[in-house]
mmCIF file of C-alpha atoms in Angstrom:
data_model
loop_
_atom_site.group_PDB
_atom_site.id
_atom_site.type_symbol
_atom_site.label_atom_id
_atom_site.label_comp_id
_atom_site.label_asym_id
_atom_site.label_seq_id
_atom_site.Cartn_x
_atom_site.Cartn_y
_atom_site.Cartn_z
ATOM 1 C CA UNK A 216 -89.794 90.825 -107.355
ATOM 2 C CA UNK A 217 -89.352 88.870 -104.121
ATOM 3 C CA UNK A 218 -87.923 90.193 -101.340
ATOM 4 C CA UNK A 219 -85.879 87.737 -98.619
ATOM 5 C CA UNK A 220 -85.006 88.552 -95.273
ATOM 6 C CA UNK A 221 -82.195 87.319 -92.924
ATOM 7 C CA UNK A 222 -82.129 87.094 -89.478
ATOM 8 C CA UNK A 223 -79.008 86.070 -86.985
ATOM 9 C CA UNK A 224 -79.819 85.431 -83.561
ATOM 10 C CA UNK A 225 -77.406 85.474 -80.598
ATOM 11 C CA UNK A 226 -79.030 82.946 -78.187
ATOM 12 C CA UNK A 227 -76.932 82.666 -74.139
ATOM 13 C CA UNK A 228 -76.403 79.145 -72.974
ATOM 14 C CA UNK A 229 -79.261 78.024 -71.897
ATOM 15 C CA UNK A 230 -81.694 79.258 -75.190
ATOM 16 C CA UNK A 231 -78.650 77.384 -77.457
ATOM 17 C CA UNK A 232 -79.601 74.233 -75.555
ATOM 18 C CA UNK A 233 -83.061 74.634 -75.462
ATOM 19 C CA UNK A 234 -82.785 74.965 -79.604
ATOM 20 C CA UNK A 235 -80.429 71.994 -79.842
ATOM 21 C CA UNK A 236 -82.949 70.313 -77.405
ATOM 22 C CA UNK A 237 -85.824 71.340 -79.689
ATOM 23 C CA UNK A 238 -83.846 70.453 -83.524
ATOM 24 C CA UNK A 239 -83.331 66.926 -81.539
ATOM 25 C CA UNK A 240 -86.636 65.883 -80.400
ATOM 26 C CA UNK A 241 -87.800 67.040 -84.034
ATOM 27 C CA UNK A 242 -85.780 64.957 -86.128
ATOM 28 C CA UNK A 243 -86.093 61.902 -83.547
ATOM 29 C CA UNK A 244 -90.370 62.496 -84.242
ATOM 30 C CA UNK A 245 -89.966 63.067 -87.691
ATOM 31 C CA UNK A 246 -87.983 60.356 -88.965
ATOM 32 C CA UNK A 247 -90.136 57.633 -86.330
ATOM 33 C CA UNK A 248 -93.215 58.947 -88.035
ATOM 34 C CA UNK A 249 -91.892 59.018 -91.738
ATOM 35 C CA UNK A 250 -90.800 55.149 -90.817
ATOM 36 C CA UNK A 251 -93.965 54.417 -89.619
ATOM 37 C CA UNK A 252 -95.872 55.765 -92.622
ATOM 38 C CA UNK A 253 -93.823 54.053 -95.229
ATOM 39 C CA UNK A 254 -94.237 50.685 -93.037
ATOM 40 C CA UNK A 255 -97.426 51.038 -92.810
ATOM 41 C CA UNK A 256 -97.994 51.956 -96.578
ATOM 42 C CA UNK A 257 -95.770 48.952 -97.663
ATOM 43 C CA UNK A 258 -97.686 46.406 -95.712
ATOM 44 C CA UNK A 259 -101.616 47.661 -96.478
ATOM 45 C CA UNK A 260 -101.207 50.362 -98.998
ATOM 46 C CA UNK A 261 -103.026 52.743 -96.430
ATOM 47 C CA UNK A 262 -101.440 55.569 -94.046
ATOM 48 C CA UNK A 263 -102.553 57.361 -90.996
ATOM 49 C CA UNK A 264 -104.247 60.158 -90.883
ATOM 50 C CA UNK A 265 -103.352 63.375 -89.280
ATOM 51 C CA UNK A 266 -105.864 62.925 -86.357
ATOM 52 C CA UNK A 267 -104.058 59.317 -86.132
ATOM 53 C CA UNK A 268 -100.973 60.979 -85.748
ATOM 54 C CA UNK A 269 -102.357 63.254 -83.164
ATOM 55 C CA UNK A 270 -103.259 61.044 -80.943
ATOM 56 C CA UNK A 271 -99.971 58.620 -81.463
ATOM 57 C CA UNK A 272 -98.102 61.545 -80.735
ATOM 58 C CA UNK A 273 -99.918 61.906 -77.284
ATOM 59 C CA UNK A 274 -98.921 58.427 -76.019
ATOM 60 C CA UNK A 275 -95.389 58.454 -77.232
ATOM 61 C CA UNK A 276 -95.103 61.677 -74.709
ATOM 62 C CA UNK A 277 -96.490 59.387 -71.999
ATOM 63 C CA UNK A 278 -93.546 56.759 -73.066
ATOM 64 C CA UNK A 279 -90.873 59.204 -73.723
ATOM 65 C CA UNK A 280 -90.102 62.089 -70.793
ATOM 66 C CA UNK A 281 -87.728 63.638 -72.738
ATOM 67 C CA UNK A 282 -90.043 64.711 -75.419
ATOM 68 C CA UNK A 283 -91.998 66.886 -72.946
ATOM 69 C CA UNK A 284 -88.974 69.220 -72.413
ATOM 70 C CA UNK A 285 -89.610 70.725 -75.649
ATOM 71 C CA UNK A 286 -92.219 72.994 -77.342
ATOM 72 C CA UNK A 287 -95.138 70.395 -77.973
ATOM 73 C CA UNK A 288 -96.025 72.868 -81.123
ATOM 74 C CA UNK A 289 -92.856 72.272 -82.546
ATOM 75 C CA UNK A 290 -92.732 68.539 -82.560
ATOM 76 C CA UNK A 291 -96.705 68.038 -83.997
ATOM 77 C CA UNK A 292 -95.714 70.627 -86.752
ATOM 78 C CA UNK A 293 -92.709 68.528 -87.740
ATOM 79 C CA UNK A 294 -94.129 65.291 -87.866
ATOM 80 C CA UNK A 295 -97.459 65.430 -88.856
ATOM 81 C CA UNK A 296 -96.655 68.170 -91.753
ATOM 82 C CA UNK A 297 -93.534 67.062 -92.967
ATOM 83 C CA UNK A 298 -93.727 63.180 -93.210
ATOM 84 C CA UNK A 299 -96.763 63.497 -94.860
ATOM 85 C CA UNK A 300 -95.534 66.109 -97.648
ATOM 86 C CA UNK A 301 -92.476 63.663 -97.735
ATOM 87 C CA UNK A 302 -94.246 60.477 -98.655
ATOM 88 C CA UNK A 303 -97.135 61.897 -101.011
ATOM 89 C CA UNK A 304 -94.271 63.934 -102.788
ATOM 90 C CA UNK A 305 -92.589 60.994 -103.058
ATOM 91 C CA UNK A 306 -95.808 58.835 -104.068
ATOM 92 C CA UNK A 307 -96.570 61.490 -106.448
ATOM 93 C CA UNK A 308 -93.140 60.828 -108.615
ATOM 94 C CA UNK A 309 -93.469 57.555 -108.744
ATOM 95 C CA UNK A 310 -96.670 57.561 -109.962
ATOM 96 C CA UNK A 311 -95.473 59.828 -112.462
ATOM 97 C CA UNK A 312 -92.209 57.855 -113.647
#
């Protein structure tokens, strides 16, 4: 038997705009780094590694202020972790089919 449980949160003003803030600078990291990968893959067959990432991750901060506003865990957790489930998922099937 699993069990699930639901939360709802009532966030003021300024915690619904640090969220939207946050959900923002997330998807903009996560679908820069999925592009990357599959570029990347396309041209030489190889990715980047997580410690790659990392450190790319470090310097697009430096370029980008407005990715410092945010949680810093919450963008390396999306971009690292879910691009790279994304494409060897997606590797995986193809491989299969």
């Amino acid at each position: 038997m699993e069990k699930a449980y639901k939360y709802r949160i009532y966030p003021n003003k300024k915690q619904k705009e640090i969220i939207t803030k946050t959900f923002g600078c997330c998807r903009f990291v996560y679908n820069k780094y999925l592009a990357k990968r599959i570029e990347m893959y396309e041209q030489s067959k190889i990715t980047f590694s997580y410690v790659q990432c990392a450190n790319d991750m470090k310097q697009l901060k430096t370029e980008l202020e407005w990715l410092k506003e945010v949680d810093s865990t919450a963008l390396h957790d999306r971009d690292v972790n879910a691009a790279i489930n994304i494409l060897n998922e997606g590797l995986r099937i193809l491989k299969v089919a």
